Amino acid sequence: MPFLFRDTLTGETRELATLEPGVVRMYNCGPTVYSTPQIGNFRAWMFADVLRRALELGGHEVRQIMNITDVGHLTLDDTESGEDKLEAASRREGVTAWDIAARYTEEFFESARRLNILPAHEYPRATQHVPEMIAMIRGLIDRGHAYVTPAGNVYYDVATFPAYGRLSGNTVEELEAGARVAVVPEKRHPADFALWKRDEQHQMQWDSPWGRGYPGWHVECSAMARKYLGDEIDIHTGGEDNIFPHHECEIAQSEGLTGKPFARLWLHNRHLLVDGRKMSKSSGTMYTVDDIEARGHSLRALRYMLLATHYRQPMNFTWPALDAAAGAVRSLDTSVRGITAADGVADDPSLAALSAGAETRFLAALEDDLNVSAALAVVHELRAAVNRAQTVSRGDAARLRGTWERLDSVLGLDLLAHAASTPEARPDDAEIQGLVDARTAAREDRDWARADAIRDELAARGIRLEDGPDGVRWTRD
Ligand SMILES: [Zn+2]
């Protein structure tokens, strides 16, 4: 079956038809490295990771490129306003902008590694690709898509690119009518965006045909995508906040230069909210992976939580939801660990059919615009069925482990390694009571799937529950 995705550019659900059969060229907008990445940022990179893993499970070879934005930019670059976050961090921490970039690039890699995000094939740094950006800007000037102002700034001339606004709906006329862009006298049109800023005060500056300065943010991605993936790519991803202006401008630059369609599919993930609200520094909700661990939670639970919400749905982070994710991971661990093989037990054909069926349905769910809810439902059905099977033949055990390995190649929870390295401890009374209480709470919330998952987990660990008029009683087998 082909993969189907909802494409932001056309608004249609479209088949993934790659330029080169079997090979997916994918570009993901990566971090701007001026502070420790927080879990909201990781939603986008977890989406990219699960997408890549799903494509690989589906038999594609994926060439994944994620940029590192390590050049500082004004937040509102084109109106000369806002702050340069790298330079602001440099003042705050008393080191250079270069040191800031190096430090937070490392922190990004470290957090990504701890979340078991597969490394991209390349992580091009903007600071190391300025010649490619200058070449692209030159090409755009030669083709009449960009102009140099007397002050030495270079702008993209949006009026020369009629498709501008197709991705975001912010057409040149719309922008004018809504006065969405401030007037800067040296620009031909208020929506024109900077390709090169002449600035000899900026900490990061390079020589260019237009004087010393630094590149615009948008041209970085166009230039690096082209260098590593070619003029045309299969999938471009980013957070919904990247749609405008960033990706709109990338299309104008890349297609303005090459005359070819830039990305065949544009996929965008929605934001992560904390307790139903936008994360903010003032409310203390910009959690990092260290914050999650400091509160005693595992990053496997965080990973499960980040992948369990469909990428086009807003995701709401709450501590109880993280507890629920931890419970789901525990129930998978228990099930995988519980696959006990014995000699003299005959193969059970229904188990082989169950494994194969689970794999087929899991992949089919992912092929349907990465339907993770359906994929996880398959995972938990398999878990429950395996729990019921108890002792199995050696052949069935090997088959089941193979199935878990393939499902986990997308989940990224290291289920088999985890099961092997942590033999089940006999649960103590407090732990059992905690799970029983969590099940009661889930039932009160009418979250039957969660309540059943906890009952199954307890059953797999030899605990029997009895619902009675005075509450729940439990006994050990
Ligand atoms: Zn980008």
Short mmCIF file of C-alpha atoms and ligand atoms in Angstrom, two decimals:
data_model
loop_
_atom_site.label_atom_id
_atom_site.label_comp_id
_atom_site.label_asym_id
_atom_site.label_seq_id
_atom_site.Cartn_x
_atom_site.Cartn_y
_atom_site.Cartn_z
CA MET A 1 0.00 0.00 0.00
CA PRO A 2 1.25 3.52 -0.67
CA PHE A 3 1.58 6.07 2.10
CA LEU A 4 -1.09 8.77 2.11
CA PHE A 5 -0.52 12.18 3.68
CA ARG A 6 -2.47 15.38 4.09
CA ASP A 7 -0.48 17.93 2.12
CA THR A 8 -0.62 21.48 3.49
CA LEU A 9 0.06 23.04 0.06
CA THR A 10 -2.90 21.51 -1.77
CA GLY A 11 -5.05 20.76 1.28
CA GLU A 12 -5.53 17.30 -0.20
CA THR A 13 -4.70 13.82 1.00
CA ARG A 14 -2.08 12.67 -1.46
CA GLU A 15 -0.09 9.58 -2.20
CA LEU A 16 3.61 9.65 -1.53
CA ALA A 17 5.09 9.30 -5.02
CA THR A 18 8.84 9.69 -4.68
CA LEU A 19 11.13 11.13 -7.32
CA GLU A 20 13.29 8.06 -7.14
CA PRO A 21 11.46 4.78 -6.50
CA GLY A 22 11.92 3.57 -2.94
CA VAL A 23 13.93 6.57 -1.77
CA VAL A 24 12.35 9.38 0.27
CA ARG A 25 14.23 12.68 0.37
CA MET A 26 13.03 14.40 3.49
CA TYR A 27 13.92 17.80 4.93
CA ASN A 28 12.91 18.74 8.47
CA CYS A 29 13.23 22.26 9.84
CA GLY A 30 15.43 21.87 12.88
CA PRO A 31 16.20 23.86 16.01
CA THR A 32 17.30 27.45 16.42
CA VAL A 33 19.99 26.98 19.01
CA TYR A 34 19.81 29.73 21.61
CA SER A 35 18.40 27.86 24.63
CA THR A 36 17.82 24.36 25.96
CA PRO A 37 15.17 22.74 23.75
CA GLN A 38 11.91 22.02 25.53
CA ILE A 39 9.32 19.34 24.98
CA GLY A 40 7.19 21.60 22.77
CA ASN A 41 10.08 21.83 20.30
CA PHE A 42 10.47 18.09 20.40
CA ARG A 43 6.95 17.53 19.17
CA ALA A 44 8.10 18.52 15.66
CA TRP A 45 11.25 16.39 15.78
CA MET A 46 9.44 13.40 17.25
CA PHE A 47 6.96 13.70 14.39
CA ALA A 48 9.84 13.70 11.92
CA ASP A 49 11.37 10.69 13.70
CA VAL A 50 8.17 8.62 13.72
CA LEU A 51 7.53 9.56 10.09
CA ARG A 52 10.98 8.41 9.07
CA ARG A 53 10.69 5.17 11.07
CA ALA A 54 7.25 4.45 9.57
CA LEU A 55 8.55 5.02 6.03
CA GLU A 56 11.46 2.68 6.74
CA LEU A 57 9.12 0.01 8.12
CA GLY A 58 7.15 0.43 4.88
CA GLY A 59 10.29 -0.50 2.92
CA HIS A 60 11.49 2.94 1.89
CA GLU A 61 15.02 4.16 2.16
CA VAL A 62 14.87 7.58 3.79
CA ARG A 63 17.45 10.30 3.34
CA GLN A 64 16.72 12.65 6.24
CA ILE A 65 18.25 16.11 6.54
CA MET A 66 17.60 18.40 9.50
CA ASN A 67 19.17 21.85 9.64
CA ILE A 68 20.60 23.58 12.67
CA THR A 69 19.78 27.31 12.65
CA ASP A 70 22.87 28.62 14.38
CA VAL A 71 22.92 32.09 12.80
CA GLY A 72 21.12 34.66 14.94
CA HIS A 73 18.22 36.54 13.35
CA LEU A 74 15.87 39.26 14.42
CA THR A 75 12.51 37.70 15.25
CA LEU A 76 10.95 40.14 12.80
CA ASP A 77 13.88 40.27 10.45
CA ASP A 78 12.11 42.04 7.63
CA THR A 79 10.95 45.01 9.66
CA GLU A 80 14.24 45.49 11.50
CA SER A 81 12.48 44.76 14.77
CA GLY A 82 12.39 42.08 17.43
CA GLU A 83 15.42 40.64 19.11
CA ASP A 84 18.19 38.41 17.91
CA LYS A 85 17.83 35.52 20.34
CA LEU A 86 21.37 34.25 19.88
CA GLU A 87 22.82 37.67 20.62
CA ALA A 88 20.42 38.16 23.54
CA ALA A 89 21.58 34.80 24.98
CA SER A 90 25.18 35.82 24.37
CA ARG A 91 24.72 38.98 26.46
CA ARG A 92 22.86 37.09 29.17
CA GLU A 93 25.45 34.34 29.48
CA GLY A 94 28.50 36.53 28.85
CA VAL A 95 29.86 34.43 25.98
CA THR A 96 29.89 34.90 22.21
CA ALA A 97 26.96 34.07 19.95
CA TRP A 98 29.21 31.34 18.50
CA ASP A 99 29.60 29.79 21.95
CA ILE A 100 25.83 29.97 22.48
CA ALA A 101 25.23 28.16 19.18
CA ALA A 102 27.80 25.46 19.96
CA ARG A 103 26.47 24.88 23.46
CA TYR A 104 22.79 24.60 22.54
CA THR A 105 23.46 22.54 19.43
CA GLU A 106 25.08 19.98 21.74
CA GLU A 107 22.12 20.18 24.14
CA PHE A 108 19.74 19.54 21.26
CA PHE A 109 21.69 16.44 20.20
CA GLU A 110 21.85 15.18 23.77
CA SER A 111 18.10 15.59 24.38
CA ALA A 112 17.28 14.00 21.01
CA ARG A 113 19.51 11.04 21.83
CA ARG A 114 17.84 10.55 25.21
CA LEU A 115 14.43 10.57 23.52
CA ASN A 116 15.72 7.85 21.18
CA ILE A 117 15.25 10.04 18.11
CA LEU A 118 17.24 8.52 15.25
CA PRO A 119 20.02 10.81 14.05
CA ALA A 120 19.30 12.47 10.70
CA HIS A 121 21.77 11.59 7.93
CA GLU A 122 23.12 15.14 8.04
CA TYR A 123 22.59 18.08 10.36
CA PRO A 124 23.82 20.97 8.21
CA ARG A 125 24.67 24.10 10.20
CA ALA A 126 23.66 27.44 8.71
CA THR A 127 27.00 28.97 9.75
CA GLN A 128 28.83 26.42 7.59
CA HIS A 129 26.75 27.03 4.44
CA VAL A 130 26.99 30.76 3.87
CA PRO A 131 28.72 30.33 0.45
CA GLU A 132 25.79 28.18 -0.76
CA MET A 133 23.34 30.83 0.47
CA ILE A 134 25.27 33.60 -1.28
CA ALA A 135 25.23 31.57 -4.50
CA MET A 136 21.47 31.14 -4.19
CA ILE A 137 20.93 34.85 -3.55
CA ARG A 138 23.07 35.68 -6.61
CA GLY A 139 20.98 33.32 -8.72
CA LEU A 140 17.77 34.97 -7.51
CA ILE A 141 19.13 38.43 -8.35
CA ASP A 142 20.17 37.18 -11.83
CA ARG A 143 16.67 35.82 -12.43
CA GLY A 144 15.03 39.05 -11.40
CA HIS A 145 13.53 37.66 -8.17
CA ALA A 146 15.67 39.71 -5.80
CA TYR A 147 17.13 43.21 -5.59
CA VAL A 148 19.85 45.02 -3.67
CA THR A 149 19.03 48.25 -1.84
CA PRO A 150 21.44 51.19 -1.60
CA ALA A 151 22.06 50.21 2.04
CA GLY A 152 23.37 46.82 0.89
CA ASN A 153 20.41 44.66 1.94
CA VAL A 154 19.05 42.08 -0.48
CA TYR A 155 15.32 41.37 -0.60
CA TYR A 156 13.19 38.84 -2.40
CA ASP A 157 10.71 40.63 -4.68
CA VAL A 158 7.47 38.77 -3.91
CA ALA A 159 5.60 40.41 -6.80
CA THR A 160 7.80 38.39 -9.20
CA PHE A 161 6.54 35.08 -7.82
CA PRO A 162 2.80 34.72 -8.50
CA ALA A 163 2.51 31.52 -6.46
CA TYR A 164 3.52 33.40 -3.29
CA GLY A 165 0.79 32.73 -0.71
CA ARG A 166 -0.30 29.34 -2.02
CA LEU A 167 0.96 27.48 1.02
CA SER A 168 -0.30 29.79 3.75
CA GLY A 169 -3.09 31.69 2.04
CA ASN A 170 -1.14 34.89 2.68
CA THR A 171 -1.06 36.13 -0.89
CA VAL A 172 0.54 39.46 -1.71
CA GLU A 173 -2.93 41.04 -2.09
CA GLU A 174 -4.13 39.55 1.21
CA LEU A 175 -1.11 40.87 3.02
CA GLU A 176 -1.62 44.34 1.57
CA ALA A 177 -5.33 44.39 2.37
CA GLY A 178 -4.84 43.22 5.94
CA ALA A 179 -1.79 45.42 6.50
CA ARG A 180 -0.11 42.33 7.93
CA VAL A 181 3.34 43.63 7.11
CA ALA A 182 4.93 46.84 8.23
CA VAL A 183 6.23 49.27 5.62
CA VAL A 184 10.00 49.48 5.31
CA PRO A 185 10.88 52.34 2.93
CA GLU A 186 13.73 50.58 1.14
CA LYS A 187 11.53 47.64 0.11
CA ARG A 188 9.56 47.56 -3.15
CA HIS A 189 6.70 45.73 -1.49
CA PRO A 190 6.01 45.42 2.25
CA ALA A 191 5.94 41.59 1.97
CA ASP A 192 9.43 41.41 0.43
CA PHE A 193 11.68 39.45 2.76
CA ALA A 194 15.39 39.69 3.52
CA LEU A 195 17.88 37.39 1.83
CA TRP A 196 20.96 39.24 3.06
CA LYS A 197 21.28 41.81 5.83
CA ARG A 198 24.21 44.14 5.71
CA ASP A 199 25.31 44.55 9.33
CA GLU A 200 28.81 45.04 10.64
CA GLN A 201 27.65 45.12 14.26
CA HIS A 202 26.18 41.61 14.18
CA GLN A 203 28.45 39.14 16.01
CA MET A 204 28.12 36.61 13.22
CA GLN A 205 29.07 38.26 9.94
CA TRP A 206 30.50 37.16 6.61
CA ASP A 207 31.82 38.81 3.46
CA SER A 208 29.43 38.93 0.53
CA PRO A 209 29.16 40.73 -2.81
CA TRP A 210 26.82 43.14 -0.95
CA GLY A 211 29.08 43.88 1.99
CA ARG A 212 29.63 42.23 5.35
CA GLY A 213 26.53 40.88 7.00
CA TYR A 214 24.49 37.74 7.47
CA PRO A 215 21.89 35.72 5.54
CA GLY A 216 18.12 35.81 6.07
CA TRP A 217 16.64 32.86 7.94
CA HIS A 218 14.51 31.51 5.10
CA VAL A 219 17.33 31.28 2.57
CA GLU A 220 19.28 29.01 4.91
CA CYS A 221 16.81 26.16 4.55
CA SER A 222 16.39 26.56 0.78
CA ALA A 223 20.15 26.50 0.26
CA MET A 224 20.81 23.54 2.58
CA ALA A 225 17.88 21.47 1.30
CA ARG A 226 19.18 21.98 -2.23
CA LYS A 227 22.75 21.08 -1.34
CA TYR A 228 21.89 17.81 0.41
CA LEU A 229 18.74 16.68 -1.39
CA GLY A 230 18.72 18.39 -4.80
CA ASP A 231 16.34 20.81 -6.49
CA GLU A 232 13.28 18.69 -5.75
CA ILE A 233 12.49 16.84 -2.56
CA ASP A 234 9.75 14.43 -1.51
CA ILE A 235 8.72 15.59 1.95
CA HIS A 236 9.30 18.84 3.83
CA THR A 237 8.16 19.02 7.45
CA GLY A 238 7.96 21.62 10.17
CA GLY A 239 5.74 22.94 12.93
CA GLU A 240 2.58 24.82 11.99
CA ASP A 241 4.30 28.08 12.96
CA ASN A 242 6.78 27.49 10.11
CA ILE A 243 4.08 27.67 7.41
CA PHE A 244 4.22 31.44 7.26
CA PRO A 245 6.45 33.14 6.55
CA HIS A 246 9.24 30.55 6.66
CA HIS A 247 7.99 27.84 4.31
CA GLU A 248 6.13 30.25 2.06
CA CYS A 249 9.47 32.03 1.55
CA GLU A 250 11.38 28.77 1.06
CA ILE A 251 9.05 27.88 -1.83
CA ALA A 252 9.49 31.33 -3.41
CA GLN A 253 13.29 31.05 -3.17
CA SER A 254 13.75 27.44 -4.25
CA GLU A 255 11.21 27.49 -7.07
CA GLY A 256 12.20 31.02 -8.12
CA LEU A 257 15.75 29.77 -8.59
CA THR A 258 15.21 26.35 -10.18
CA GLY A 259 11.80 26.69 -11.83
CA LYS A 260 10.98 23.21 -10.47
CA PRO A 261 8.46 22.24 -7.81
CA PHE A 262 10.37 22.25 -4.51
CA ALA A 263 8.63 19.74 -2.21
CA ARG A 264 6.09 17.13 -3.26
CA LEU A 265 4.49 17.00 0.17
CA TRP A 266 4.38 19.63 2.91
CA LEU A 267 3.56 18.18 6.32
CA HIS A 268 3.07 20.31 9.43
CA ASN A 269 2.53 19.30 13.03
CA ARG A 270 0.31 21.21 15.42
CA HIS A 271 1.59 22.73 18.63
CA LEU A 272 2.01 21.23 22.03
CA LEU A 273 0.04 22.85 24.82
CA VAL A 274 0.71 22.45 28.53
CA ASP A 275 -2.39 22.13 30.72
CA GLY A 276 -4.41 23.37 27.76
CA ARG A 277 -2.39 26.56 27.35
CA LYS A 278 0.47 27.80 25.26
CA MET A 279 3.77 27.07 26.98
CA SER A 280 5.46 30.08 28.44
CA LYS A 281 8.46 31.00 30.47
CA SER A 282 6.36 33.09 32.87
CA SER A 283 4.10 30.15 33.77
CA GLY A 284 7.12 27.83 34.13
CA THR A 285 5.78 25.37 31.59
CA MET A 286 8.67 25.33 29.13
CA TYR A 287 9.69 21.87 30.35
CA THR A 288 12.93 20.33 29.16
CA VAL A 289 13.73 16.62 29.20
CA ASP A 290 15.74 17.25 32.39
CA ASP A 291 12.62 18.70 34.03
CA ILE A 292 10.69 15.55 33.11
CA GLU A 293 13.35 13.30 34.63
CA ALA A 294 13.73 15.51 37.69
CA ARG A 295 10.08 14.83 38.47
CA GLY A 296 10.77 11.11 38.40
CA HIS A 297 9.33 10.37 34.97
CA SER A 298 11.00 8.24 32.35
CA LEU A 299 11.79 9.64 28.94
CA ARG A 300 10.32 6.48 27.42
CA ALA A 301 6.97 7.62 28.83
CA LEU A 302 7.55 11.08 27.36
CA ARG A 303 8.42 9.55 24.01
CA TYR A 304 5.27 7.43 24.08
CA MET A 305 3.21 10.47 24.96
CA LEU A 306 4.75 12.61 22.21
CA LEU A 307 4.12 9.98 19.57
CA ALA A 308 0.63 8.96 20.70
CA THR A 309 -1.18 12.11 19.50
CA HIS A 310 -1.71 12.45 15.77
CA TYR A 311 0.63 15.08 14.35
CA ARG A 312 -2.22 17.21 12.97
CA GLN A 313 -3.98 17.31 16.34
CA PRO A 314 -2.99 19.79 19.01
CA MET A 315 -1.34 17.92 21.84
CA ASN A 316 -1.98 18.72 25.47
CA PHE A 317 0.78 17.87 27.91
CA THR A 318 -0.38 17.23 31.49
CA TRP A 319 1.33 15.32 34.29
CA PRO A 320 -1.60 12.83 34.61
CA ALA A 321 -1.37 12.20 30.86
CA LEU A 322 2.34 11.50 31.29
CA ASP A 323 1.46 9.05 34.09
CA ALA A 324 -0.98 7.35 31.73
CA ALA A 325 1.74 7.12 29.07
CA ALA A 326 4.08 5.59 31.66
CA GLY A 327 1.37 3.02 32.44
CA ALA A 328 1.02 2.15 28.77
CA VAL A 329 4.79 1.66 28.44
CA ARG A 330 4.83 -0.47 31.60
CA SER A 331 2.05 -2.65 30.25
CA LEU A 332 4.03 -3.21 27.03
CA ASP A 333 7.17 -4.03 29.02
CA THR A 334 5.24 -6.50 31.12
CA SER A 335 3.78 -8.19 28.09
CA VAL A 336 7.05 -8.44 26.17
CA ARG A 337 8.87 -9.71 29.25
CA GLY A 338 6.08 -12.22 29.84
CA ILE A 339 6.64 -14.11 26.59
CA THR A 340 7.81 -17.37 28.16
CA ALA A 341 8.78 -20.23 25.93
CA ALA A 342 8.82 -23.85 27.02
CA ASP A 343 9.96 -27.10 25.41
CA GLY A 344 7.26 -29.58 24.56
CA VAL A 345 4.68 -26.88 23.86
CA ALA A 346 3.22 -27.14 20.37
CA ASP A 347 3.14 -24.16 17.98
CA ASP A 348 -0.20 -22.38 18.11
CA PRO A 349 -1.17 -21.37 14.54
CA SER A 350 -3.48 -18.68 15.88
CA LEU A 351 -0.50 -16.91 17.48
CA ALA A 352 1.41 -16.82 14.19
CA ALA A 353 -1.67 -15.41 12.47
CA LEU A 354 -2.06 -12.88 15.25
CA SER A 355 1.54 -11.64 14.93
CA ALA A 356 1.38 -11.34 11.16
CA GLY A 357 -2.02 -9.64 11.29
CA ALA A 358 -0.81 -7.13 13.86
CA GLU A 359 2.16 -6.17 11.71
CA THR A 360 0.01 -5.71 8.61
CA ARG A 361 -2.59 -3.61 10.39
CA PHE A 362 0.05 -1.56 12.23
CA LEU A 363 1.72 -0.58 8.95
CA ALA A 364 -1.62 0.05 7.24
CA ALA A 365 -2.56 2.47 10.03
CA LEU A 366 0.71 4.36 9.62
CA GLU A 367 0.30 4.48 5.85
CA ASP A 368 -2.97 6.29 6.45
CA ASP A 369 -1.48 9.74 7.16
CA LEU A 370 0.41 8.34 10.14
CA ASN A 371 -2.67 7.28 12.08
CA VAL A 372 -0.89 6.56 15.36
CA SER A 373 -4.07 6.04 17.37
CA ALA A 374 -5.06 3.14 15.13
CA ALA A 375 -1.47 1.83 15.16
CA LEU A 376 -1.34 1.93 18.97
CA ALA A 377 -4.72 0.19 19.18
CA VAL A 378 -3.16 -2.69 17.22
CA VAL A 379 -0.18 -2.69 19.58
CA HIS A 380 -2.38 -2.94 22.66
CA GLU A 381 -4.62 -5.62 21.13
CA LEU A 382 -1.53 -7.71 20.50
CA ARG A 383 -0.35 -7.05 24.04
CA ALA A 384 -3.65 -8.22 25.52
CA ALA A 385 -3.70 -11.33 23.32
CA VAL A 386 -0.12 -12.23 24.23
CA ASN A 387 -0.91 -11.80 27.92
CA ARG A 388 -3.69 -14.37 27.60
CA ALA A 389 -1.43 -16.88 25.86
CA GLN A 390 0.91 -17.43 28.86
CA THR A 391 3.40 -20.20 27.98
CA VAL A 392 4.13 -20.60 24.26
CA SER A 393 6.32 -22.76 22.04
CA ARG A 394 9.87 -21.66 21.28
CA GLY A 395 8.89 -20.96 17.66
CA ASP A 396 5.93 -18.83 18.69
CA ALA A 397 8.05 -16.93 21.21
CA ALA A 398 10.62 -16.13 18.52
CA ARG A 399 7.86 -15.01 16.14
CA LEU A 400 6.28 -12.79 18.78
CA ARG A 401 9.62 -11.21 19.61
CA GLY A 402 10.18 -10.54 15.91
CA THR A 403 6.79 -8.84 15.71
CA TRP A 404 7.52 -6.69 18.75
CA GLU A 405 10.87 -5.77 17.28
CA ARG A 406 9.25 -4.54 14.05
CA LEU A 407 6.47 -2.65 15.83
CA ASP A 408 9.06 -1.12 18.12
CA SER A 409 11.19 -0.02 15.15
CA VAL A 410 8.57 2.74 14.87
CA LEU A 411 7.68 3.18 18.55
CA GLY A 412 11.34 3.48 19.51
CA LEU A 413 10.75 2.28 23.08
CA ASP A 414 13.51 -0.37 23.06
CA LEU A 415 10.98 -2.90 24.31
CA LEU A 416 13.07 -6.04 23.81
CA ALA A 417 16.24 -4.62 25.29
CA HIS A 418 14.28 -3.28 28.20
CA ALA A 419 12.53 -6.58 28.87
CA ALA A 420 15.85 -8.41 28.80
CA SER A 421 17.63 -5.99 31.11
CA THR A 422 14.98 -5.54 33.79
CA PRO A 423 13.62 -8.80 35.13
CA GLU A 424 10.25 -8.27 36.68
CA ALA A 425 10.37 -7.49 40.36
CA ARG A 426 7.52 -8.96 42.36
CA PRO A 427 5.20 -5.99 42.81
CA ASP A 428 4.88 -4.82 46.41
CA ASP A 429 1.56 -3.91 48.01
CA ALA A 430 2.04 -0.17 47.59
CA GLU A 431 2.72 -0.51 43.87
CA ILE A 432 -0.31 -2.73 43.40
CA GLN A 433 -2.55 -0.37 45.34
CA GLY A 434 -1.23 2.53 43.23
CA LEU A 435 -2.19 0.72 40.03
CA VAL A 436 -5.58 -0.26 41.45
CA ASP A 437 -6.23 3.39 42.33
CA ALA A 438 -5.11 4.52 38.87
CA ARG A 439 -7.57 2.02 37.36
CA THR A 440 -10.38 3.32 39.58
CA ALA A 441 -9.57 6.87 38.47
CA ALA A 442 -9.53 5.79 34.81
CA ARG A 443 -12.95 4.17 35.25
CA GLU A 444 -14.32 7.32 36.84
CA ASP A 445 -13.03 9.20 33.78
CA ARG A 446 -14.73 6.55 31.61
CA ASP A 447 -11.32 5.82 30.08
CA TRP A 448 -12.08 2.13 29.63
CA ALA A 449 -9.06 1.40 27.45
CA ARG A 450 -6.73 2.65 30.16
CA ALA A 451 -8.64 0.84 32.91
CA ASP A 452 -8.43 -2.41 30.93
CA ALA A 453 -4.74 -1.89 30.25
CA ILE A 454 -4.07 -1.60 33.98
CA ARG A 455 -6.16 -4.69 34.75
CA ASP A 456 -4.24 -6.62 32.06
CA GLU A 457 -0.95 -5.43 33.43
CA LEU A 458 -1.90 -6.54 36.93
CA ALA A 459 -3.16 -9.89 35.59
CA ALA A 460 0.14 -10.43 33.78
CA ARG A 461 1.92 -9.87 37.08
CA GLY A 462 -0.29 -12.36 38.89
CA ILE A 463 -2.72 -9.96 40.54
CA ARG A 464 -6.43 -10.66 40.33
CA LEU A 465 -9.01 -7.90 40.81
CA GLU A 466 -12.54 -8.24 42.10
CA ASP A 467 -14.92 -5.32 41.73
CA GLY A 468 -17.35 -5.36 44.64
CA PRO A 469 -19.84 -3.02 46.28
CA ASP A 470 -17.14 -1.77 48.70
CA GLY A 471 -14.60 -1.04 45.98
CA VAL A 472 -11.88 -3.14 44.44
CA ARG A 473 -10.27 -6.08 46.23
CA TRP A 474 -7.11 -7.64 44.91
CA THR A 475 -5.45 -10.97 45.52
CA ARG A 476 -2.19 -12.54 44.42
CA ASP A 477 -2.44 -15.65 42.25
ZN ZN B 1 13.52 25.78 7.82
#
